[in-house]
PDB file of C-alpha atoms in Angstrom:
ATOM      1  CA  UNK A   1      11.265 -16.551 -36.426  1.00 65.00           C
ATOM      2  CA  UNK A   2      11.354 -13.349 -38.447  1.00 74.00           C
ATOM      3  CA  UNK A   3      10.689 -10.475 -36.157  1.00 75.00           C
ATOM      4  CA  UNK A   4       7.777  -8.143 -36.931  1.00 77.00           C
ATOM      5  CA  UNK A   5       8.250  -5.131 -39.162  1.00 88.00           C
ATOM      6  CA  UNK A   6       9.201  -1.731 -37.563  1.00 87.00           C
ATOM      7  CA  UNK A   7       5.789  -0.240 -38.407  1.00 91.00           C
ATOM      8  CA  UNK A   8       3.919  -3.388 -37.026  1.00 91.00           C
ATOM      9  CA  UNK A   9       6.124  -3.111 -33.814  1.00 92.00           C
ATOM     10  CA  UNK A  10       5.303   0.684 -33.355  1.00 93.00           C
ATOM     11  CA  UNK A  11       1.713   0.337 -34.108  1.00 94.00           C
ATOM     12  CA  UNK A  12       1.286  -2.422 -31.382  1.00 94.00           C
ATOM     13  CA  UNK A  13       3.097  -0.160 -28.849  1.00 94.00           C
ATOM     14  CA  UNK A  14       1.356   2.728 -29.836  1.00 96.00           C
ATOM     15  CA  UNK A  15      -2.196   0.919 -29.525  1.00 96.00           C
ATOM     16  CA  UNK A  16      -1.234  -0.440 -26.208  1.00 94.00           C
ATOM     17  CA  UNK A  17      -0.300   3.037 -24.910  1.00 94.00           C
ATOM     18  CA  UNK A  18      -3.573   4.210 -25.976  1.00 96.00           C
ATOM     19  CA  UNK A  19      -5.310   1.283 -24.396  1.00 95.00           C
ATOM     20  CA  UNK A  20      -3.373   1.866 -21.020  1.00 95.00           C
ATOM     21  CA  UNK A  21      -4.553   5.673 -21.269  1.00 95.00           C
ATOM     22  CA  UNK A  22      -8.094   5.052 -22.067  1.00 95.00           C
ATOM     23  CA  UNK A  23      -8.394   2.376 -19.352  1.00 96.00           C
ATOM     24  CA  UNK A  24      -7.202   4.579 -16.468  1.00 97.00           C
ATOM     25  CA  UNK A  25      -9.614   5.146 -13.768  1.00 98.00           C
ATOM     26  CA  UNK A  26      -9.868   8.778 -12.765  1.00 97.00           C
ATOM     27  CA  UNK A  27     -12.657  11.049 -11.289  1.00 97.00           C
ATOM     28  CA  UNK A  28     -15.399  11.455 -13.790  1.00 96.00           C
ATOM     29  CA  UNK A  29     -14.864   8.135 -15.510  1.00 97.00           C
ATOM     30  CA  UNK A  30     -17.388   5.396 -15.648  1.00 96.00           C
ATOM     31  CA  UNK A  31     -15.481   2.986 -13.436  1.00 96.00           C
ATOM     32  CA  UNK A  32     -14.366   6.018 -11.213  1.00 97.00           C
ATOM     33  CA  UNK A  33     -18.084   6.889 -10.474  1.00 97.00           C
ATOM     34  CA  UNK A  34     -18.409   3.469  -8.697  1.00 97.00           C
ATOM     35  CA  UNK A  35     -15.978   4.416  -5.895  1.00 98.00           C
ATOM     36  CA  UNK A  36     -17.074   5.535  -2.535  1.00 97.00           C
ATOM     37  CA  UNK A  37     -14.889   8.504  -3.239  1.00 98.00           C
ATOM     38  CA  UNK A  38     -12.001   9.029  -5.828  1.00 98.00           C
ATOM     39  CA  UNK A  39     -10.424  12.530  -5.071  1.00 98.00           C
ATOM     40  CA  UNK A  40      -9.430  15.050  -7.481  1.00 98.00           C
ATOM     41  CA  UNK A  41      -6.191  14.281  -9.331  1.00 97.00           C
ATOM     42  CA  UNK A  42      -6.149  10.776  -8.412  1.00 98.00           C
ATOM     43  CA  UNK A  43      -5.633   8.028 -10.930  1.00 98.00           C
ATOM     44  CA  UNK A  44      -5.625   3.940 -10.970  1.00 98.00           C
ATOM     45  CA  UNK A  45      -3.321   2.654 -13.749  1.00 97.00           C
ATOM     46  CA  UNK A  46      -4.490   0.134 -16.402  1.00 97.00           C
ATOM     47  CA  UNK A  47      -4.674  -2.883 -16.538  1.00 96.00           C
ATOM     48  CA  UNK A  48      -6.003  -3.667 -13.210  1.00 94.00           C
ATOM     49  CA  UNK A  49      -5.791  -6.794 -11.258  1.00 96.00           C
ATOM     50  CA  UNK A  50      -8.853  -6.917  -9.092  1.00 95.00           C
ATOM     51  CA  UNK A  51     -11.288  -4.224  -8.216  1.00 97.00           C
ATOM     52  CA  UNK A  52     -14.131  -5.447  -5.868  1.00 97.00           C
ATOM     53  CA  UNK A  53     -16.903  -3.604  -4.047  1.00 97.00           C
ATOM     54  CA  UNK A  54     -15.482  -0.115  -5.037  1.00 97.00           C
ATOM     55  CA  UNK A  55     -18.374   1.811  -3.224  1.00 97.00           C
ATOM     56  CA  UNK A  56     -16.524   0.533  -0.022  1.00 98.00           C
ATOM     57  CA  UNK A  57     -13.135   2.037  -1.272  1.00 98.00           C
ATOM     58  CA  UNK A  58     -12.366   5.602  -0.640  1.00 98.00           C
ATOM     59  CA  UNK A  59      -9.258   7.407  -2.143  1.00 98.00           C
ATOM     60  CA  UNK A  60      -7.970  10.970  -1.509  1.00 98.00           C
ATOM     61  CA  UNK A  61      -6.673  13.676  -3.698  1.00 98.00           C
ATOM     62  CA  UNK A  62      -3.717  13.395  -5.941  1.00 98.00           C
ATOM     63  CA  UNK A  63      -3.063   9.719  -5.269  1.00 98.00           C
ATOM     64  CA  UNK A  64      -1.386   7.419  -7.878  1.00 98.00           C
ATOM     65  CA  UNK A  65      -2.183   3.679  -7.737  1.00 98.00           C
ATOM     66  CA  UNK A  66      -0.239   1.817 -10.200  1.00 97.00           C
ATOM     67  CA  UNK A  67      -0.995  -1.071 -12.646  1.00 97.00           C
ATOM     68  CA  UNK A  68      -2.101  -4.670 -11.791  1.00 97.00           C
ATOM     69  CA  UNK A  69      -2.954  -3.546  -8.198  1.00 98.00           C
ATOM     70  CA  UNK A  70      -5.918  -5.351  -6.314  1.00 98.00           C
ATOM     71  CA  UNK A  71      -8.181  -3.223  -4.153  1.00 98.00           C
ATOM     72  CA  UNK A  72     -10.835  -5.232  -2.470  1.00 97.00           C
ATOM     73  CA  UNK A  73     -13.254  -5.031   0.417  1.00 97.00           C
ATOM     74  CA  UNK A  74     -15.608  -7.994   1.675  1.00 94.00           C
ATOM     75  CA  UNK A  75     -15.614 -11.578   0.709  1.00 91.00           C
ATOM     76  CA  UNK A  76     -17.112 -11.344  -2.764  1.00 92.00           C
ATOM     77  CA  UNK A  77     -18.787  -8.899  -5.081  1.00 94.00           C
ATOM     78  CA  UNK A  78     -21.902  -7.251  -3.593  1.00 94.00           C
ATOM     79  CA  UNK A  79     -21.017  -8.759  -0.150  1.00 94.00           C
ATOM     80  CA  UNK A  80     -23.863  -7.374   2.034  1.00 94.00           C
ATOM     81  CA  UNK A  81     -21.583  -7.363   4.945  1.00 92.00           C
ATOM     82  CA  UNK A  82     -18.800  -5.284   3.340  1.00 94.00           C
ATOM     83  CA  UNK A  83     -17.775  -2.315   5.366  1.00 95.00           C
ATOM     84  CA  UNK A  84     -18.774   1.024   3.650  1.00 96.00           C
ATOM     85  CA  UNK A  85     -15.199   2.465   4.535  1.00 97.00           C
ATOM     86  CA  UNK A  86     -13.496  -0.898   4.462  1.00 97.00           C
ATOM     87  CA  UNK A  87     -10.339   0.527   2.454  1.00 98.00           C
ATOM     88  CA  UNK A  88      -9.490   4.217   3.016  1.00 98.00           C
ATOM     89  CA  UNK A  89      -6.414   5.652   1.278  1.00 98.00           C
ATOM     90  CA  UNK A  90      -5.223   9.174   1.989  1.00 98.00           C
ATOM     91  CA  UNK A  91      -4.058  12.236  -0.162  1.00 98.00           C
ATOM     92  CA  UNK A  92      -0.772  12.310  -2.219  1.00 98.00           C
ATOM     93  CA  UNK A  93      -0.077   8.697  -1.833  1.00 98.00           C
ATOM     94  CA  UNK A  94       1.681   6.277  -4.249  1.00 98.00           C
ATOM     95  CA  UNK A  95       0.734   2.592  -4.319  1.00 98.00           C
ATOM     96  CA  UNK A  96       3.112   0.635  -6.407  1.00 98.00           C
ATOM     97  CA  UNK A  97       2.422  -1.928  -9.194  1.00 98.00           C
ATOM     98  CA  UNK A  98       0.884  -5.274  -8.340  1.00 98.00           C
ATOM     99  CA  UNK A  99       0.259  -4.160  -4.715  1.00 98.00           C
ATOM    100  CA  UNK A 100      -2.755  -6.056  -2.985  1.00 98.00           C
ATOM    101  CA  UNK A 101      -4.743  -4.388  -0.598  1.00 98.00           C
ATOM    102  CA  UNK A 102      -7.360  -6.674   0.914  1.00 97.00           C
ATOM    103  CA  UNK A 103      -9.940  -5.376   3.426  1.00 97.00           C
ATOM    104  CA  UNK A 104     -12.618  -7.379   5.263  1.00 94.00           C
ATOM    105  CA  UNK A 105     -13.264  -4.853   7.932  1.00 93.00           C
ATOM    106  CA  UNK A 106     -10.901  -1.866   7.725  1.00 97.00           C
ATOM    107  CA  UNK A 107      -7.553  -0.727   6.150  1.00 98.00           C
ATOM    108  CA  UNK A 108      -6.692   2.717   6.559  1.00 98.00           C
ATOM    109  CA  UNK A 109      -3.659   4.463   4.796  1.00 98.00           C
ATOM    110  CA  UNK A 110      -2.874   8.029   5.786  1.00 98.00           C
ATOM    111  CA  UNK A 111      -1.709  10.846   3.726  1.00 98.00           C
ATOM    112  CA  UNK A 112       1.626  11.012   1.796  1.00 98.00           C
ATOM    113  CA  UNK A 113       2.137   7.210   2.273  1.00 98.00           C
ATOM    114  CA  UNK A 114       4.391   5.537  -0.486  1.00 98.00           C
ATOM    115  CA  UNK A 115       4.403   1.857  -1.379  1.00 98.00           C
ATOM    116  CA  UNK A 116       6.791  -0.035  -3.244  1.00 97.00           C
ATOM    117  CA  UNK A 117       5.720  -2.734  -5.789  1.00 98.00           C
ATOM    118  CA  UNK A 118       4.302  -6.249  -4.752  1.00 98.00           C
ATOM    119  CA  UNK A 119       3.159  -4.958  -1.216  1.00 98.00           C
ATOM    120  CA  UNK A 120       0.626  -7.067   0.399  1.00 98.00           C
ATOM    121  CA  UNK A 121      -1.842  -5.864   3.241  1.00 98.00           C
ATOM    122  CA  UNK A 122      -4.793  -7.485   4.817  1.00 97.00           C
ATOM    123  CA  UNK A 123      -6.852  -7.236   7.855  1.00 96.00           C
ATOM    124  CA  UNK A 124      -7.879 -11.013   8.066  1.00 92.00           C
ATOM    125  CA  UNK A 125      -6.146 -14.153   7.725  1.00 86.00           C
ATOM    126  CA  UNK A 126      -7.233 -17.913   8.255  1.00 83.00           C
ATOM    127  CA  UNK A 127      -7.406 -20.285  11.003  1.00 82.00           C
ATOM    128  CA  UNK A 128      -6.016 -23.737  11.220  1.00 85.00           C
ATOM    129  CA  UNK A 129      -7.263 -25.435  14.403  1.00 85.00           C
ATOM    130  CA  UNK A 130      -9.964 -27.563  12.834  1.00 89.00           C
ATOM    131  CA  UNK A 131      -8.059 -30.586  11.415  1.00 91.00           C
ATOM    132  CA  UNK A 132     -11.250 -31.652   9.411  1.00 92.00           C
ATOM    133  CA  UNK A 133     -11.855 -28.430   7.624  1.00 92.00           C
ATOM    134  CA  UNK A 134      -9.807 -27.150   4.752  1.00 92.00           C
ATOM    135  CA  UNK A 135      -7.531 -24.294   5.835  1.00 88.00           C
ATOM    136  CA  UNK A 136      -9.117 -21.861   3.120  1.00 83.00           C
ATOM    137  CA  UNK A 137     -12.513 -22.446   4.683  1.00 86.00           C
ATOM    138  CA  UNK A 138     -11.456 -21.481   8.291  1.00 86.00           C
ATOM    139  CA  UNK A 139     -11.746 -17.655   8.200  1.00 82.00           C
ATOM    140  CA  UNK A 140      -9.805 -15.817  10.754  1.00 79.00           C
ATOM    141  CA  UNK A 141     -10.805 -12.823  12.946  1.00 85.00           C
ATOM    142  CA  UNK A 142     -10.655  -9.325  11.636  1.00 90.00           C
ATOM    143  CA  UNK A 143      -8.036  -7.137  12.897  1.00 95.00           C
ATOM    144  CA  UNK A 144      -7.813  -3.550  11.287  1.00 97.00           C
ATOM    145  CA  UNK A 145      -4.592  -2.219   9.740  1.00 98.00           C
ATOM    146  CA  UNK A 146      -3.470   1.436  10.091  1.00 98.00           C
ATOM    147  CA  UNK A 147      -0.626   2.817   8.178  1.00 98.00           C
ATOM    148  CA  UNK A 148       0.331   6.328   9.469  1.00 98.00           C
ATOM    149  CA  UNK A 149       0.688   9.513   7.465  1.00 98.00           C
ATOM    150  CA  UNK A 150       4.333  10.066   5.755  1.00 98.00           C
ATOM    151  CA  UNK A 151       5.268   6.247   5.968  1.00 98.00           C
ATOM    152  CA  UNK A 152       7.151   4.316   3.339  1.00 98.00           C
ATOM    153  CA  UNK A 153       6.463   0.477   2.733  1.00 98.00           C
ATOM    154  CA  UNK A 154       9.273  -1.091   0.847  1.00 98.00           C
ATOM    155  CA  UNK A 155       9.241  -3.477  -2.044  1.00 98.00           C
ATOM    156  CA  UNK A 156       7.530  -7.037  -1.303  1.00 98.00           C
ATOM    157  CA  UNK A 157       6.632  -5.914   2.207  1.00 98.00           C
ATOM    158  CA  UNK A 158       3.788  -7.685   4.027  1.00 98.00           C
ATOM    159  CA  UNK A 159       1.528  -5.986   6.635  1.00 98.00           C
ATOM    160  CA  UNK A 160      -0.430  -8.519   8.521  1.00 97.00           C
ATOM    161  CA  UNK A 161      -3.689  -8.082  10.387  1.00 96.00           C
ATOM    162  CA  UNK A 162      -3.521  -6.051  13.369  1.00 96.00           C
ATOM    163  CA  UNK A 163      -0.534  -3.966  11.988  1.00 98.00           C
ATOM    164  CA  UNK A 164      -0.570  -0.291  13.133  1.00 98.00           C
ATOM    165  CA  UNK A 165       2.135   1.892  11.834  1.00 98.00           C
ATOM    166  CA  UNK A 166       2.813   5.362  13.433  1.00 97.00           C
ATOM    167  CA  UNK A 167       3.664   8.348  11.439  1.00 97.00           C
ATOM    168  CA  UNK A 168       6.857   8.394   9.105  1.00 97.00           C
ATOM    169  CA  UNK A 169       7.679   4.760   9.544  1.00 98.00           C
ATOM    170  CA  UNK A 170       9.985   2.943   7.177  1.00 98.00           C
ATOM    171  CA  UNK A 171       9.231  -0.654   6.654  1.00 98.00           C
ATOM    172  CA  UNK A 172      12.142  -2.286   4.738  1.00 98.00           C
ATOM    173  CA  UNK A 173      11.823  -4.133   1.598  1.00 98.00           C
ATOM    174  CA  UNK A 174      10.664  -7.853   2.141  1.00 97.00           C
ATOM    175  CA  UNK A 175       9.650  -7.233   5.711  1.00 98.00           C
ATOM    176  CA  UNK A 176       6.753  -9.087   7.630  1.00 98.00           C
ATOM    177  CA  UNK A 177       4.930  -6.686   9.993  1.00 98.00           C
ATOM    178  CA  UNK A 178       2.535  -7.395  12.629  1.00 96.00           C
ATOM    179  CA  UNK A 179       1.584  -5.307  15.705  1.00 96.00           C
ATOM    180  CA  UNK A 180       2.314  -1.669  16.810  1.00 97.00           C
ATOM    181  CA  UNK A 181       5.172   0.461  15.419  1.00 97.00           C
ATOM    182  CA  UNK A 182       5.798   3.856  16.988  1.00 96.00           C
ATOM    183  CA  UNK A 183       6.279   6.972  15.050  1.00 97.00           C
ATOM    184  CA  UNK A 184       9.584   7.779  13.351  1.00 97.00           C
ATOM    185  CA  UNK A 185      10.874   4.251  13.396  1.00 97.00           C
ATOM    186  CA  UNK A 186      12.421   1.863  10.832  1.00 97.00           C
ATOM    187  CA  UNK A 187      11.387  -1.973  11.140  1.00 98.00           C
ATOM    188  CA  UNK A 188      13.070  -4.662   8.925  1.00 97.00           C
ATOM    189  CA  UNK A 189      13.154  -8.474   8.914  1.00 97.00           C
ATOM    190  CA  UNK A 190      10.537 -11.437   9.238  1.00 95.00           C
ATOM    191  CA  UNK A 191       9.073 -10.850  11.589  1.00 96.00           C
ATOM    192  CA  UNK A 192      10.085  -7.255  11.435  1.00 97.00           C
ATOM    193  CA  UNK A 193      11.618  -5.543  14.325  1.00 96.00           C
ATOM    194  CA  UNK A 194      12.508  -1.854  15.196  1.00 96.00           C
ATOM    195  CA  UNK A 195      16.013  -1.382  13.930  1.00 96.00           C
ATOM    196  CA  UNK A 196      16.380   2.314  14.237  1.00 95.00           C
ATOM    197  CA  UNK A 197      14.188   5.030  15.915  1.00 94.00           C
ATOM    198  CA  UNK A 198      14.273   8.930  16.157  1.00 92.00           C
ATOM    199  CA  UNK A 199      14.830  10.335  19.610  1.00 91.00           C
ATOM    200  CA  UNK A 200      14.364  14.087  19.704  1.00 90.00           C
ATOM    201  CA  UNK A 201      17.571  15.986  20.536  1.00 86.00           C
ATOM    202  CA  UNK A 202      19.610  13.046  19.769  1.00 88.00           C
ATOM    203  CA  UNK A 203      19.082  11.597  16.200  1.00 90.00           C
ATOM    204  CA  UNK A 204      18.122   8.169  14.761  1.00 89.00           C
ATOM    205  CA  UNK A 205      19.311   5.440  17.202  1.00 90.00           C
ATOM    206  CA  UNK A 206      19.957   2.003  16.269  1.00 91.00           C
ATOM    207  CA  UNK A 207      19.451  -1.170  18.253  1.00 88.00           C
ATOM    208  CA  UNK A 208      23.139  -1.165  19.308  1.00 86.00           C
ATOM    209  CA  UNK A 209      23.200   2.332  20.337  1.00 86.00           C
ATOM    210  CA  UNK A 210      24.848   3.946  17.434  1.00 87.00           C
ATOM    211  CA  UNK A 211      23.271   7.351  16.268  1.00 88.00           C
ATOM    212  CA  UNK A 212      22.938   8.738  12.912  1.00 87.00           C
ATOM    213  CA  UNK A 213      22.230  12.655  13.033  1.00 88.00           C
ATOM    214  CA  UNK A 214      19.046  14.183  11.925  1.00 89.00           C
ATOM    215  CA  UNK A 215      19.346  15.565   8.133  1.00 83.00           C
ATOM    216  CA  UNK A 216      19.260  19.311   8.034  1.00 79.00           C
ATOM    217  CA  UNK A 217      16.136  20.815   6.651  1.00 73.00           C
ATOM    218  CA  UNK A 218      16.549  23.927   4.561  1.00 73.00           C
ATOM    219  CA  UNK A 219      15.815  26.973   6.615  1.00 66.00           C
ATOM    220  CA  UNK A 220      15.456  25.080   9.912  1.00 56.00           C
ATOM    221  CA  UNK A 221      18.224  25.140  12.395  1.00 56.00           C
ATOM    222  CA  UNK A 222      19.922  21.603  13.067  1.00 49.00           C
ATOM    223  CA  UNK A 223      19.282  19.769  16.079  1.00 48.00           C
ATOM    224  CA  UNK A 224      22.177  19.055  18.354  1.00 46.00           C
ATOM    225  CA  UNK A 225      22.992  15.158  18.266  1.00 41.00           C
ATOM    226  CA  UNK A 226      25.633  13.263  20.356  1.00 41.00           C
ATOM    227  CA  UNK A 227      27.715  10.503  19.016  1.00 40.00           C
ATOM    228  CA  UNK A 228      26.240   7.487  20.814  1.00 40.00           C
ATOM    229  CA  UNK A 229      23.045   6.849  22.747  1.00 42.00           C
ATOM    230  CA  UNK A 230      23.396   6.742  26.369  1.00 38.00           C
TER     231      UNK A 230
END
């Protein structure tokens, strides 16, 4: 098959770039006005995957949400039981492409949180105890999800219902997380476990007791650290 001429190829890509720019959702756009709140300088990339019940979604200032992202609250468009603040995303966040944030009661993401691509977060799952009912019809209980400010969620991670991450938490790529994670911790695995945690005056302590020193901050005196945790 003969490839398209250079000018046709150029025109198609130029047109697609125009569509992407024109389709972005930002404050003051038609679709942006449907949000509960869409902060100054924030933007949602186009094309979208799914937006459902935007009036229940609140996004802070200067937050960037990538293409093909799903943001949804409730069980269907116009769900009368949808929480008015079902999905809250803070200031200066980055939500990677193809991420799925599905809230039925409450997903709350703090400020300065960065997501990799293909992250999945939900505050509800399904049941399985009734053998005569299809699994997809056995709705599970709601269990809110909280992601603390300053955290990093790696590529392909899954945050299950009931996940509550502290501040400045790292979730390794591909991890499956449920339950409480303390501030300044690194979790990895499926199911995810704490593999390293910051201890003031000591450093970043691993599960085996090894210590990585605190990286210096310009203009701030370094903290003392020992070689091993004791």
